XYZ file of C-alpha atoms in Angstrom:
775
model
C -42.797 -9.129 -48.891
C -40.188 -9.887 -46.342
C -42.960 -11.021 -44.051
C -43.928 -13.773 -46.473
C -40.501 -15.336 -46.799
C -38.505 -13.566 -44.048
C -39.277 -16.303 -41.541
C -40.684 -19.813 -41.610
C -42.067 -22.290 -39.153
C -40.040 -25.210 -37.844
C -40.417 -28.453 -39.805
C -41.642 -31.501 -37.937
C -40.648 -30.248 -34.531
C -37.097 -29.241 -35.448
C -36.797 -25.766 -33.951
C -34.302 -23.272 -35.294
C -32.935 -21.123 -32.504
C -32.846 -17.372 -32.818
C -29.046 -17.488 -32.591
C -28.573 -19.543 -35.778
C -31.642 -18.321 -37.713
C -29.681 -15.509 -39.475
C -26.985 -18.028 -40.417
C -29.565 -20.472 -41.839
C -31.226 -17.650 -43.795
C -27.853 -16.539 -45.182
C -27.120 -20.087 -46.345
C -30.553 -20.323 -47.997
C -29.874 -17.118 -49.911
C -26.484 -18.483 -50.972
C -28.166 -21.627 -52.329
C -30.563 -19.495 -54.363
C -27.687 -17.577 -55.972
C -25.319 -20.544 -56.295
C -25.451 -22.064 -59.835
C -28.281 -19.729 -60.915
C -26.965 -19.690 -64.478
C -28.026 -23.310 -64.971
C -31.792 -22.905 -64.310
C -31.750 -19.520 -66.074
C -30.183 -21.015 -69.190
C -32.651 -23.894 -69.008
C -35.443 -21.329 -68.732
C -34.143 -19.494 -71.838
C -33.934 -22.801 -73.718
C -37.530 -23.586 -72.777
C -38.535 -20.105 -73.943
C -36.874 -20.683 -77.340
C -38.580 -24.064 -77.611
C -41.942 -22.476 -76.796
C -41.444 -19.760 -79.425
C -40.582 -22.365 -82.032
C -43.600 -24.501 -81.157
C -45.998 -21.540 -81.264
C -44.419 -19.832 -84.233
C -47.029 -21.131 -86.741
C -50.087 -20.117 -84.654
C -49.128 -16.973 -82.659
C -48.221 -13.604 -84.127
C -44.521 -13.392 -84.500
C -44.303 -9.907 -82.917
C -45.880 -11.230 -79.738
C -43.523 -14.165 -79.581
C -40.424 -12.064 -80.209
C -41.521 -9.440 -77.680
C -42.125 -12.113 -75.055
C -38.786 -13.781 -75.812
C -37.041 -10.451 -75.446
C -38.711 -10.036 -72.042
C -37.438 -13.474 -70.977
C -33.935 -12.657 -72.124
C -33.989 -9.268 -70.359
C -35.207 -10.726 -67.027
C -32.734 -13.599 -67.263
C -29.840 -11.233 -67.990
C -30.698 -9.023 -65.028
C -30.968 -12.045 -62.711
C -27.650 -13.450 -63.877
C -25.990 -10.067 -63.482
C -27.273 -9.662 -59.924
C -26.185 -13.215 -59.091
C -22.674 -12.597 -60.436
C -22.451 -9.334 -58.470
C -23.615 -11.149 -55.343
C -20.936 -13.821 -55.715
C -18.215 -11.189 -55.739
C -19.260 -9.688 -52.400
C -17.827 -10.507 -48.980
C -19.715 -12.608 -46.451
C -20.628 -9.517 -44.450
C -22.171 -7.845 -47.531
C -23.909 -11.066 -48.613
C -25.572 -11.228 -45.177
C -27.653 -8.127 -45.899
C -31.410 -8.669 -46.348
C -31.503 -6.655 -49.578
C -30.088 -9.554 -51.572
C -33.087 -11.750 -50.741
C -35.478 -8.984 -51.722
C -33.669 -8.411 -55.032
C -33.598 -12.114 -55.820
C -37.315 -12.420 -54.956
C -38.159 -9.534 -57.297
C -36.198 -11.247 -60.067
C -38.040 -14.528 -59.426
C -41.387 -12.695 -59.440
C -40.492 -10.983 -62.734
C -39.563 -14.347 -64.243
C -42.829 -15.916 -63.003
C -44.881 -13.023 -64.392
C -43.051 -13.311 -67.730
C -43.799 -17.029 -67.988
C -47.383 -16.416 -66.797
C -47.767 -13.858 -69.614
C -46.925 -16.627 -72.069
C -49.729 -18.762 -70.676
C -52.213 -15.895 -71.000
C -51.206 -13.858 -74.078
C -49.660 -16.592 -76.185
C -52.505 -19.090 -75.558
C -53.739 -20.504 -78.949
C -57.450 -20.622 -78.283
C -58.509 -22.893 -81.167
C -55.434 -25.091 -81.450
C -55.539 -27.869 -78.850
C -52.249 -29.349 -80.014
C -50.315 -26.129 -79.393
C -52.235 -25.545 -76.124
C -50.862 -28.864 -74.926
C -47.307 -27.815 -75.899
C -47.732 -24.528 -73.965
C -49.116 -26.331 -70.904
C -46.330 -28.948 -70.940
C -43.562 -26.341 -71.188
C -45.062 -24.230 -68.387
C -45.481 -27.354 -66.223
C -41.855 -28.331 -66.898
C -40.565 -24.875 -66.012
C -42.641 -24.965 -62.794
C -41.397 -28.432 -61.908
C -37.814 -27.275 -62.456
C -38.425 -24.289 -60.178
C -39.393 -26.675 -57.372
C -35.832 -28.027 -57.284
C -34.021 -24.696 -57.731
C -36.147 -22.354 -55.638
C -37.309 -24.565 -52.759
C -34.513 -23.555 -50.349
C -36.935 -20.712 -49.493
C -40.534 -21.745 -50.028
C -41.770 -18.166 -50.202
C -39.494 -17.517 -53.180
C -40.772 -20.583 -55.029
C -44.341 -19.396 -54.433
C -43.439 -16.089 -56.106
C -42.513 -18.035 -59.245
C -45.012 -20.918 -59.321
C -48.240 -18.989 -58.789
C -47.599 -16.235 -61.402
C -46.411 -18.897 -63.862
C -49.398 -21.301 -63.625
C -52.306 -19.057 -62.606
C -52.720 -17.191 -65.998
C -52.927 -20.487 -67.919
C -55.642 -21.734 -65.537
C -57.463 -18.437 -66.034
C -57.388 -18.851 -69.824
C -58.846 -22.367 -69.608
C -61.577 -21.006 -67.392
C -62.295 -18.334 -70.010
C -62.646 -20.999 -72.690
C -65.380 -22.556 -70.573
C -65.723 -25.899 -72.321
C -65.893 -29.012 -70.154
C -62.480 -30.097 -71.374
C -61.069 -26.641 -70.682
C -62.535 -26.596 -67.191
C -61.108 -30.068 -66.579
C -57.698 -28.864 -67.723
C -57.987 -25.807 -65.476
C -58.717 -28.122 -62.558
C -55.763 -30.339 -63.473
C -53.550 -27.232 -63.626
C -54.756 -26.204 -60.188
C -53.980 -29.672 -58.814
C -50.548 -29.549 -60.407
C -49.892 -26.118 -58.888
C -50.979 -27.368 -55.485
C -48.748 -30.421 -55.697
C -45.740 -28.348 -56.760
C -46.358 -25.905 -53.908
C -46.583 -28.787 -51.402
C -43.520 -30.446 -52.854
C -41.656 -27.128 -52.801
C -42.610 -26.614 -49.186
C -41.394 -30.098 -48.249
C -38.143 -29.556 -50.108
C -37.782 -26.165 -48.474
C -38.109 -27.647 -44.983
C -35.725 -30.469 -45.796
C -33.172 -28.005 -47.107
C -33.677 -25.752 -44.064
C -33.237 -28.707 -41.703
C -30.123 -29.771 -43.551
C -28.708 -26.269 -43.364
C -29.695 -26.041 -39.696
C -27.971 -29.304 -38.902
C -24.877 -28.239 -40.783
C -24.838 -24.804 -39.131
C -25.423 -26.280 -35.708
C -22.642 -28.775 -36.362
C -20.335 -25.977 -37.431
C -21.364 -23.980 -34.353
C -20.734 -26.940 -32.090
C -17.382 -27.575 -33.709
C -16.461 -23.910 -33.437
C -17.610 -23.833 -29.794
C -15.616 -26.997 -29.157
C -12.542 -25.417 -30.707
C -13.095 -22.265 -28.655
C -13.574 -24.308 -25.490
C -10.444 -26.280 -26.212
C -8.563 -23.084 -26.891
C -10.035 -21.413 -23.806
C -9.325 -24.362 -21.558
C -5.840 -24.587 -23.053
C -5.313 -20.910 -22.323
C -6.642 -21.363 -18.809
C -4.412 -24.406 -18.390
C -1.287 -22.542 -19.457
C -2.212 -19.188 -17.908
C -3.288 -20.527 -14.528
C -1.503 -18.858 -11.586
C -0.770 -22.324 -10.177
C 1.262 -25.138 -11.676
C -0.880 -27.893 -13.247
C 0.371 -31.369 -14.077
C -1.470 -34.133 -15.938
C -0.196 -37.706 -15.607
C -1.413 -41.120 -16.716
C -2.424 -44.086 -14.581
C 1.224 -45.162 -14.323
C 2.318 -41.764 -13.014
C 4.008 -40.613 -16.228
C 3.601 -36.927 -17.046
C 1.378 -36.288 -20.061
C 1.305 -32.514 -19.975
C 2.062 -29.525 -17.788
C 1.416 -25.823 -17.955
C 3.880 -22.969 -18.179
C 3.514 -22.042 -14.523
C 4.651 -25.517 -13.480
C 7.765 -25.111 -15.616
C 8.388 -21.710 -14.010
C 8.109 -23.253 -10.552
C 10.398 -26.244 -11.060
C 12.712 -24.426 -13.460
C 12.787 -27.129 -16.168
C 11.941 -27.493 -19.862
C 8.787 -29.115 -21.196
C 10.756 -31.794 -22.996
C 12.434 -32.798 -19.745
C 9.146 -33.000 -17.846
C 6.892 -34.820 -20.333
C 7.269 -38.556 -19.795
C 8.781 -38.200 -16.326
C 7.694 -41.050 -14.033
C 6.408 -39.373 -10.878
C 6.268 -42.668 -9.018
C 9.882 -43.703 -9.632
C 12.094 -40.921 -11.017
C 11.762 -38.361 -8.217
C 14.202 -38.049 -5.318
C 11.529 -36.988 -2.837
C 9.652 -39.963 -1.387
C 6.864 -37.741 -0.080
C 6.012 -36.488 -3.566
C 6.057 -39.994 -5.025
C 3.834 -41.171 -2.190
C 1.352 -38.340 -2.866
C 1.158 -39.370 -6.561
C 0.662 -43.016 -5.634
C -2.113 -42.124 -3.187
C -3.889 -40.085 -5.877
C -3.759 -42.995 -8.353
C -4.777 -45.515 -5.701
C -7.231 -43.686 -3.436
C -8.205 -40.651 -5.489
C -6.241 -37.912 -3.702
C -2.810 -37.119 -2.291
C -1.118 -34.121 -0.684
C 2.427 -32.812 -0.375
C 3.872 -29.806 1.416
C 7.511 -29.091 2.034
C 10.805 -27.911 0.571
C 11.236 -29.677 -2.747
C 14.599 -29.951 -4.530
C 13.973 -29.627 -8.281
C 15.512 -32.332 -10.466
C 16.060 -29.828 -13.264
C 17.253 -26.625 -11.594
C 18.461 -28.005 -8.269
C 16.686 -25.171 -6.467
C 15.093 -25.669 -3.071
C 11.465 -24.649 -3.568
C 8.780 -24.433 -0.880
C 5.901 -26.315 -2.516
C 2.387 -27.403 -1.781
C 0.791 -29.959 -4.114
C -2.758 -31.321 -4.391
C -2.941 -34.605 -6.346
C -6.262 -36.043 -7.592
C -7.152 -39.133 -9.592
C -9.354 -38.742 -12.688
C -12.004 -41.473 -12.992
C -13.334 -42.822 -16.258
C -16.956 -43.718 -17.083
C -16.607 -47.022 -15.253
C -15.422 -45.289 -12.082
C -11.842 -46.506 -12.298
C -8.952 -44.066 -12.004
C -7.473 -43.663 -15.474
C -5.142 -40.691 -14.944
C -4.379 -37.930 -12.494
C -3.960 -34.193 -12.148
C -1.885 -32.164 -9.747
C -2.102 -28.509 -8.746
C 1.250 -27.189 -7.536
C 1.657 -23.987 -5.524
C 4.985 -22.261 -4.969
C 4.544 -20.524 -1.639
C 7.959 -18.877 -1.565
C 6.241 -15.485 -1.492
C 3.932 -16.678 1.254
C 6.897 -17.791 3.316
C 8.531 -14.433 2.683
C 5.313 -12.732 3.774
C 5.238 -14.888 6.896
C 8.850 -14.002 7.581
C 8.025 -10.330 7.027
C 5.078 -10.557 9.405
C 7.272 -12.341 11.946
C 9.956 -9.687 11.477
C 7.447 -6.886 11.959
C 5.871 -8.612 14.954
C 9.076 -9.479 16.798
C 11.774 -7.110 15.557
C 12.300 -3.384 15.609
C 12.103 -2.023 12.026
C 14.742 0.658 12.581
C 17.534 -1.361 14.225
C 16.482 -4.968 13.391
C 16.912 -5.800 17.064
C 14.284 -7.885 18.874
C 11.382 -5.773 20.132
C 9.600 -5.847 23.486
C 7.396 -8.820 22.555
C 10.302 -11.064 21.577
C 12.409 -9.852 24.505
C 9.709 -10.710 27.031
C 9.435 -14.206 25.571
C 13.202 -14.745 25.706
C 13.362 -13.205 29.174
C 10.574 -15.448 30.483
C 12.337 -18.534 29.100
C 15.687 -17.467 30.554
C 14.111 -16.617 33.896
C 12.445 -20.031 34.122
C 15.662 -21.809 33.108
C 17.632 -19.987 35.799
C 15.026 -20.825 38.408
C 15.268 -24.501 37.525
C 19.079 -24.529 37.218
C 21.993 -23.097 39.130
C 23.052 -20.308 36.783
C 22.124 -16.645 37.044
C 21.409 -13.927 34.549
C 21.185 -10.159 34.352
C 19.029 -7.621 32.545
C 20.695 -4.358 31.507
C 18.253 -1.520 30.867
C 19.993 1.151 28.747
C 18.688 4.664 28.126
C 20.584 7.286 26.107
C 21.145 10.548 27.977
C 19.766 13.693 26.322
C 18.724 11.815 23.188
C 15.711 14.093 22.674
C 18.065 17.038 22.305
C 19.786 15.191 19.432
C 16.444 14.494 17.779
C 15.134 18.019 18.205
C 18.335 19.770 17.186
C 19.783 17.558 14.443
C 16.526 16.078 13.193
C 14.914 12.662 13.331
C 17.019 11.276 10.485
C 20.187 11.875 12.499
C 18.491 10.493 15.592
C 17.571 7.325 13.714
C 21.136 6.960 12.494
C 22.397 7.295 16.059
C 20.004 4.565 17.223
C 21.214 2.238 14.461
C 24.839 2.875 15.465
C 23.986 2.150 19.106
C 22.295 -1.104 18.084
C 25.342 -2.078 16.037
C 27.664 -1.483 19.000
C 25.402 -3.467 21.298
C 25.319 -6.385 18.874
C 29.092 -6.347 18.590
C 29.444 -6.765 22.357
C 27.039 -9.689 22.724
C 28.240 -13.133 23.686
C 26.783 -16.347 22.362
C 23.228 -16.634 23.689
C 22.920 -12.995 24.780
C 20.047 -10.863 23.468
C 19.930 -7.129 22.728
C 16.521 -5.538 22.140
C 15.089 -2.100 21.510
C 12.020 -1.326 23.588
C 11.063 2.107 22.326
C 12.640 5.441 21.550
C 16.167 5.420 22.975
C 15.583 2.514 25.389
C 17.518 -0.727 24.891
C 17.699 -3.919 26.923
C 20.463 -6.533 27.006
C 19.722 -10.009 28.393
C 22.764 -11.943 29.583
C 22.634 -15.518 30.892
C 25.218 -18.019 32.058
C 26.487 -15.978 35.014
C 28.017 -17.770 38.032
C 25.603 -19.247 40.565
C 27.274 -17.318 43.401
C 25.373 -14.063 43.877
C 28.447 -11.926 44.655
C 30.438 -13.372 41.779
C 27.468 -12.960 39.399
C 27.156 -9.326 40.483
C 30.855 -8.695 39.761
C 30.662 -10.263 36.301
C 27.428 -8.395 35.496
C 28.907 -5.070 36.638
C 31.987 -5.649 34.464
C 29.763 -6.393 31.467
C 27.654 -3.327 32.139
C 30.747 -1.109 32.273
C 31.901 -2.556 28.949
C 28.582 -1.512 27.434
C 28.826 1.900 29.114
C 32.313 2.576 27.743
C 31.483 1.299 24.256
C 28.317 3.384 23.961
C 30.019 6.499 25.362
C 32.635 6.632 22.598
C 32.010 9.414 20.007
C 29.673 8.687 17.087
C 30.758 9.913 13.683
C 27.710 11.709 12.283
C 28.307 13.338 8.899
C 30.729 16.177 9.613
C 30.655 15.980 13.404
C 31.582 13.692 16.261
C 28.579 13.274 18.515
C 28.971 12.284 22.148
C 26.045 10.499 23.780
C 26.303 8.659 27.060
C 24.035 5.893 28.383
C 22.516 5.403 31.798
C 22.350 1.691 32.634
C 20.210 -0.066 35.189
C 20.843 -3.713 35.905
C 18.819 -6.368 37.664
C 20.146 -9.841 38.466
C 17.882 -12.885 38.382
C 16.493 -15.006 39.847
C 16.008 -12.474 42.608
C 12.533 -13.216 43.935
C 10.734 -11.300 41.172
C 7.324 -12.553 40.254
C 7.935 -12.784 36.507
C 9.831 -11.343 33.554
C 7.768 -8.145 33.571
C 8.754 -7.439 37.178
C 12.389 -8.099 36.338
C 12.246 -5.605 33.463
C 10.633 -3.031 35.762
C 13.419 -3.523 38.296
C 16.053 -2.864 35.646
C 14.089 0.181 34.500
C 13.961 1.461 38.075
C 17.722 1.028 38.436
C 18.239 2.924 35.176
C 16.259 5.902 36.464
C 18.299 5.796 39.637
C 21.437 6.015 37.477
C 20.009 9.113 35.778
C 19.145 10.642 39.142
C 22.724 10.114 40.322
C 24.104 12.116 37.414
C 23.720 10.004 34.249
C 26.432 8.076 32.390
C 26.723 5.402 35.050
C 25.628 1.894 36.008
C 23.272 1.296 38.876
C 22.244 -2.104 40.263
C 18.669 -2.557 41.406
C 17.957 -2.494 45.111
C 14.492 -3.024 46.633
C 14.741 0.407 48.283
C 14.809 2.002 44.831
C 11.195 1.111 44.283
C 10.213 3.396 47.141
C 12.164 6.229 45.515
C 10.534 5.535 42.161
C 7.075 5.640 43.682
C 7.970 8.872 45.455
C 9.166 10.427 42.198
C 6.048 9.257 40.371
C 3.874 10.842 43.036
C 5.947 14.024 42.857
C 5.611 14.118 39.076
C 1.846 13.717 39.378
C 1.717 16.529 41.931
C 3.848 18.751 39.704
C 1.589 18.146 36.743
C -1.412 19.047 38.878
C 0.373 22.123 40.241
C 0.948 23.375 36.687
C -2.693 22.797 35.774
C -3.921 24.527 38.952
C -1.402 27.397 38.715
C 0.187 26.610 42.097
C 3.693 27.644 41.000
C 5.141 31.103 41.484
C 8.143 33.196 40.540
C 10.458 34.853 43.037
C 12.880 37.517 41.965
C 16.438 38.087 43.208
C 17.602 41.604 42.348
C 20.920 42.284 40.626
C 22.760 45.456 41.700
C 25.718 47.543 40.655
C 28.684 48.435 42.843
C 26.679 51.239 44.439
C 23.799 48.926 45.404
C 21.355 50.284 42.817
C 19.082 47.621 41.291
C 19.930 47.149 37.628
C 17.934 43.982 37.058
C 16.741 40.710 38.577
C 16.685 36.974 38.019
C 13.373 35.074 38.026
C 13.493 31.919 40.183
C 10.774 29.257 40.057
C 9.189 28.189 43.348
C 6.712 25.447 44.244
C 4.829 25.456 47.507
C 3.379 21.951 47.889
C 0.079 21.725 49.737
C 1.335 18.984 52.089
C 5.118 18.868 51.688
C 5.685 22.574 51.853
C 8.369 24.135 49.689
C 9.876 21.734 47.142
C 13.448 22.532 46.098
C 13.972 23.407 42.416
C 16.927 21.008 42.409
C 14.356 18.262 43.020
C 11.474 19.125 40.720
C 13.351 20.756 37.816
C 15.222 17.510 36.850
C 11.940 15.648 37.242
C 10.292 18.098 34.845
C 13.169 17.591 32.405
C 12.714 13.814 32.402
C 8.926 13.881 32.118
C 8.743 16.553 29.429
C 6.922 19.009 31.703
C 9.875 21.380 31.395
C 8.484 22.743 28.109
C 5.216 23.740 29.747
C 7.079 25.092 32.778
C 9.438 27.117 30.576
C 6.587 28.739 28.684
C 4.808 29.564 31.943
C 7.956 31.187 33.382
C 8.452 33.135 30.140
C 4.972 34.651 30.185
C 5.104 35.389 33.926
C 8.448 37.149 33.472
C 7.050 39.251 30.609
C 4.073 40.227 32.770
C 6.471 41.224 35.552
C 8.418 43.452 33.155
C 5.139 44.907 31.962
C 4.038 45.587 35.567
C 7.292 47.273 36.554
C 8.417 49.820 34.009
C 11.898 50.010 32.566
C 12.763 52.853 34.944
C 12.133 50.601 37.958
C 13.217 47.201 36.604
C 15.536 47.642 33.603
C 15.802 43.945 32.807
C 14.845 40.492 34.030
C 16.740 37.203 33.468
C 15.107 33.807 33.153
C 16.745 30.384 32.945
C 16.115 28.396 29.760
C 16.336 24.609 29.907
C 18.299 22.820 27.167
C 15.211 20.852 26.207
C 13.096 23.991 25.834
C 15.851 25.724 23.865
C 16.013 22.789 21.420
C 12.302 23.037 20.560
C 11.824 24.027 16.879
C 9.412 26.846 17.757
C 11.428 28.251 20.663
C 12.318 31.511 18.881
C 8.715 32.029 17.782
C 7.551 31.382 21.353
C 9.915 34.112 22.684
C 8.771 36.532 20.002
C 5.081 35.945 20.750
C 5.593 36.451 24.499
C 7.574 39.703 24.077
C 5.186 41.214 21.528
C 2.162 40.071 23.529
C 3.406 41.835 26.675
C 4.396 44.937 24.668
C 7.768 45.278 26.363
C 11.123 46.294 24.970
C 12.771 42.951 24.009
C 16.181 43.989 25.369
C 14.690 43.994 28.896
C 14.325 40.196 28.744
C 17.574 38.234 29.225
C 17.708 34.482 28.462
C 20.249 32.550 30.526
C 21.645 29.453 28.767
C 23.912 26.748 30.144
C 27.176 25.812 28.458
C 25.915 22.268 27.866
C 23.377 23.551 25.320
C 26.150 25.191 23.324
C 28.828 22.510 23.440
C 26.780 19.634 21.957
C 25.364 21.449 18.936
C 27.320 24.674 18.667
C 26.420 25.748 15.137
C 22.716 25.087 15.655
C 22.854 27.016 18.930
C 24.641 29.935 17.236
C 22.001 30.084 14.498
C 19.172 30.065 17.000
C 20.884 32.705 19.173
C 21.260 34.965 16.148
C 17.534 34.667 15.531
C 16.943 35.652 19.157
C 19.242 38.666 18.779
C 17.211 39.655 15.717
C 14.213 39.894 18.050
C 16.328 41.980 20.452
C 16.372 39.919 23.659
C 19.541 39.669 25.759
C 21.580 36.454 25.984
C 23.718 35.279 28.891
C 25.821 32.215 29.771
C 24.757 30.948 33.192
C 27.226 29.338 35.627
C 30.141 30.176 33.331
C 33.312 28.269 34.156
C 31.792 25.076 35.516
C 31.407 23.483 32.076
C 33.519 23.306 28.938
C 34.479 26.998 28.848
C 36.416 27.895 25.725
C 37.330 31.162 24.096
C 37.112 29.546 20.667
C 33.371 29.002 20.917
C 32.694 32.017 23.153
C 33.860 34.395 20.419
C 31.303 32.910 17.987
C 28.303 33.490 20.270
C 26.167 36.659 20.088
C 26.256 37.111 23.892
C 25.555 40.058 26.131
C 26.550 38.708 29.539
C 28.536 36.118 31.480
C 27.480 34.948 34.954
C 30.146 33.739 37.403
C 28.947 30.619 39.194
C 28.341 30.952 42.947
C 30.719 28.074 43.690
C 33.710 30.202 42.598
C 32.504 33.310 44.473
C 31.967 31.450 47.730
C 35.500 29.952 47.609
C 37.483 33.078 46.782
C 39.829 32.215 49.671
C 41.076 29.425 47.423
C 43.752 30.755 45.089
C 42.557 28.616 42.187
C 38.969 29.815 42.435
C 40.131 33.409 42.780
C 42.236 33.025 39.637
C 39.265 31.560 37.761
C 37.080 34.517 38.756
C 39.749 36.986 37.650
C 40.045 35.147 34.334
C 36.286 35.220 33.719
C 36.159 38.951 34.414
C 39.096 39.514 32.074
C 37.432 37.468 29.336
C 34.202 39.423 29.639
C 36.078 42.720 29.483
C 38.043 41.505 26.447
C 34.817 40.486 24.650
C 32.929 43.606 25.832
C 30.398 41.526 27.773
C 28.641 42.348 31.005
C 29.596 40.109 33.910
C 27.394 39.237 36.884
C 28.741 37.493 39.993
C 26.266 35.132 41.660
C 26.203 34.109 45.323
C 27.764 37.270 46.834
C 27.235 36.928 50.586
C 30.066 38.856 52.323
C 31.684 42.238 52.105
C 35.085 40.649 51.422
C 33.683 38.841 48.393
C 32.197 42.093 47.114
C 35.452 43.956 47.643
C 37.452 41.338 45.721
C 35.016 41.397 42.829
C 34.914 45.200 42.644
C 38.707 45.377 42.802
C 38.977 43.025 39.820
C 36.504 44.914 37.654
C 33.189 43.116 38.227
C 30.333 45.593 37.909
C 27.164 43.626 38.731
C 26.319 41.420 41.641
C 23.629 39.046 42.878
C 23.371 37.356 46.259
C 22.127 37.344 49.833
C 24.516 40.193 50.701
C 22.142 42.444 48.788
C 18.765 40.735 48.502
C 17.202 37.353 49.015
C 14.694 36.085 46.387
C 11.513 38.163 46.725
C 7.901 37.647 45.878
C 6.381 39.889 43.243
C 4.817 42.190 45.823
C 8.019 42.339 47.886
C 9.982 43.169 44.756
C 7.573 46.017 44.076
C 8.195 47.464 47.533
C 11.974 47.186 47.122
C 11.847 48.849 43.728
C 9.778 51.672 45.200
C 12.108 52.237 48.153
C 15.190 54.512 47.961
C 18.214 52.445 46.906
C 21.505 52.634 48.764
C 24.732 50.794 49.261
C 24.294 48.186 52.011
């Protein structure tokens, strides 16, 4: 059934889209239910009239039964219609309502058709005419009430008229057949008329629905465009052809900091204080577009706002500009981003000092200016001495704090026009211009400035609960000095700085051309040393340590390097180089493992113990204790046979850290000694805190025992060691008189040429195998 009236064809080329078809169908169903009581009551009235007219000629029981059927069907239809009206739109949209209504219409049509068939007075033409007229009237009325859906009207018209036509055909007389034909024509006309009405109603509903849809879409578009207008991430301004503001969005108000009431009506061509903005508006209204970019002072908030504005004229249908629109961008964040990028590109993030890139630009400009003028300048290359030890021992956070404090001190010493920069790590550069044109005078002024920086940076740094002392080495290079460019000048200052380190650190050194030769020599030596480590060209020599009777009680391992072309290279030359280049860590580990192998080769009965020197940088490594433990356990030697000799400098700078690490070493079982005791910052207060086993008297005191002061120092060291129950070893014993003095004052162990020179491993084996005696 739904197929017969569930869809219909378009009328006269007016298509109904699939989108609105359900809406049109819902409206058609509403029209069927709306005001149903009127045609139903009219139908009941017609039924009563028919019963009255046929009462004399038709059995009364038939008439009353038929009337009851009409009343029953009408009541059910009215009840369903009333129930339908009480439902929500969503419930009314269900297809079941159309089916129920169609069944009611069909029942009504069948009921009226039954009257035409069962109540037909066969021999009474007058009453036949009354029956035909009433049925025709009911059918005609149905055309107007049921035509919103043609299929529904068909369900009523055909069952209503067809039985009457059938009865006339049964009569069979010419008049009856003519009447049957007339009835058929009437039915056809009503069906055609109903179909036409149905299409007209459908088109009307379609037009109304489409209009509602267009209006709703227009409202949605307006609302959407309004939302877009006010939610746009850029400020939008609409103004008329005179430049007066018609509307603006919320973002524009956020940018300029005003209220909507203060902006609407503002004349952009006259009321603004910025001529560039007014000119951009005028160009948009005159030529179609305008542009503004700059720092705009808001009339409402007074803020200085970096703005960029695009102004466009809006043309009407005739092509003339009738109004304008502006898109305003606040690029404060962009400027901040640009500043951030510039900061990251040209400044050091830790200290906020200029970095290498910015320094080279400033240096090139200063160098060129000095070449063209009569003034001179100087570059100070500053490197912090032993900064890596601070980083490794106290941690990177403390190292970073130290670098920030250094930068702050440098900045505080700068004059107007001077530049301080951080290159990398603990390297800083100061650029000073405006020095006298006289070379000697410029050198004096530059040296005085450099010493100011040296003294300021050498003062103690307050770090948490300690005062940290760090000294700088400073290399300086005056310009113009014949250098090719700024890079060469920076290299010269760097070379002078390394020369200052070579001369003992914590000093200022001025660049000399001869220094470059020394730098190249040191670079070549460093390369050779690196290759010597890789190719295992280094060796250990061993200088025995003896007791007062000459018996060997131990030895000290001494590193040697036999260069393939230079011959023997002094440790005093390559050890500092290894410290600076970082090779000392690799060297220290190699010495450690070689010493453990030596102890493994010579049993404890032949070589009771062996001492090795530990560099401060190696000692400060986080895994130093683990490295010692691995080497001792790997060689399977008694740990107390290995003695680590530390310098006082390691202990003074970071005493508590050194004590903690030494306690870990004592947990392993290795021996600990202070090398060259007395030449540094010797103090009983810190000596008592250290888990030591031995003190070593420096050779400089032993060799000058004729000097009363040195002799007193030696006696004091021996007394200290006896008081603290420590072994004491005197280094550099070369004469019998020196030995006699040491023995007389209680020294029990000795090391020096008087007993043995440093020996190769094989020579040491022969000495250990030979009978031992007092020399």
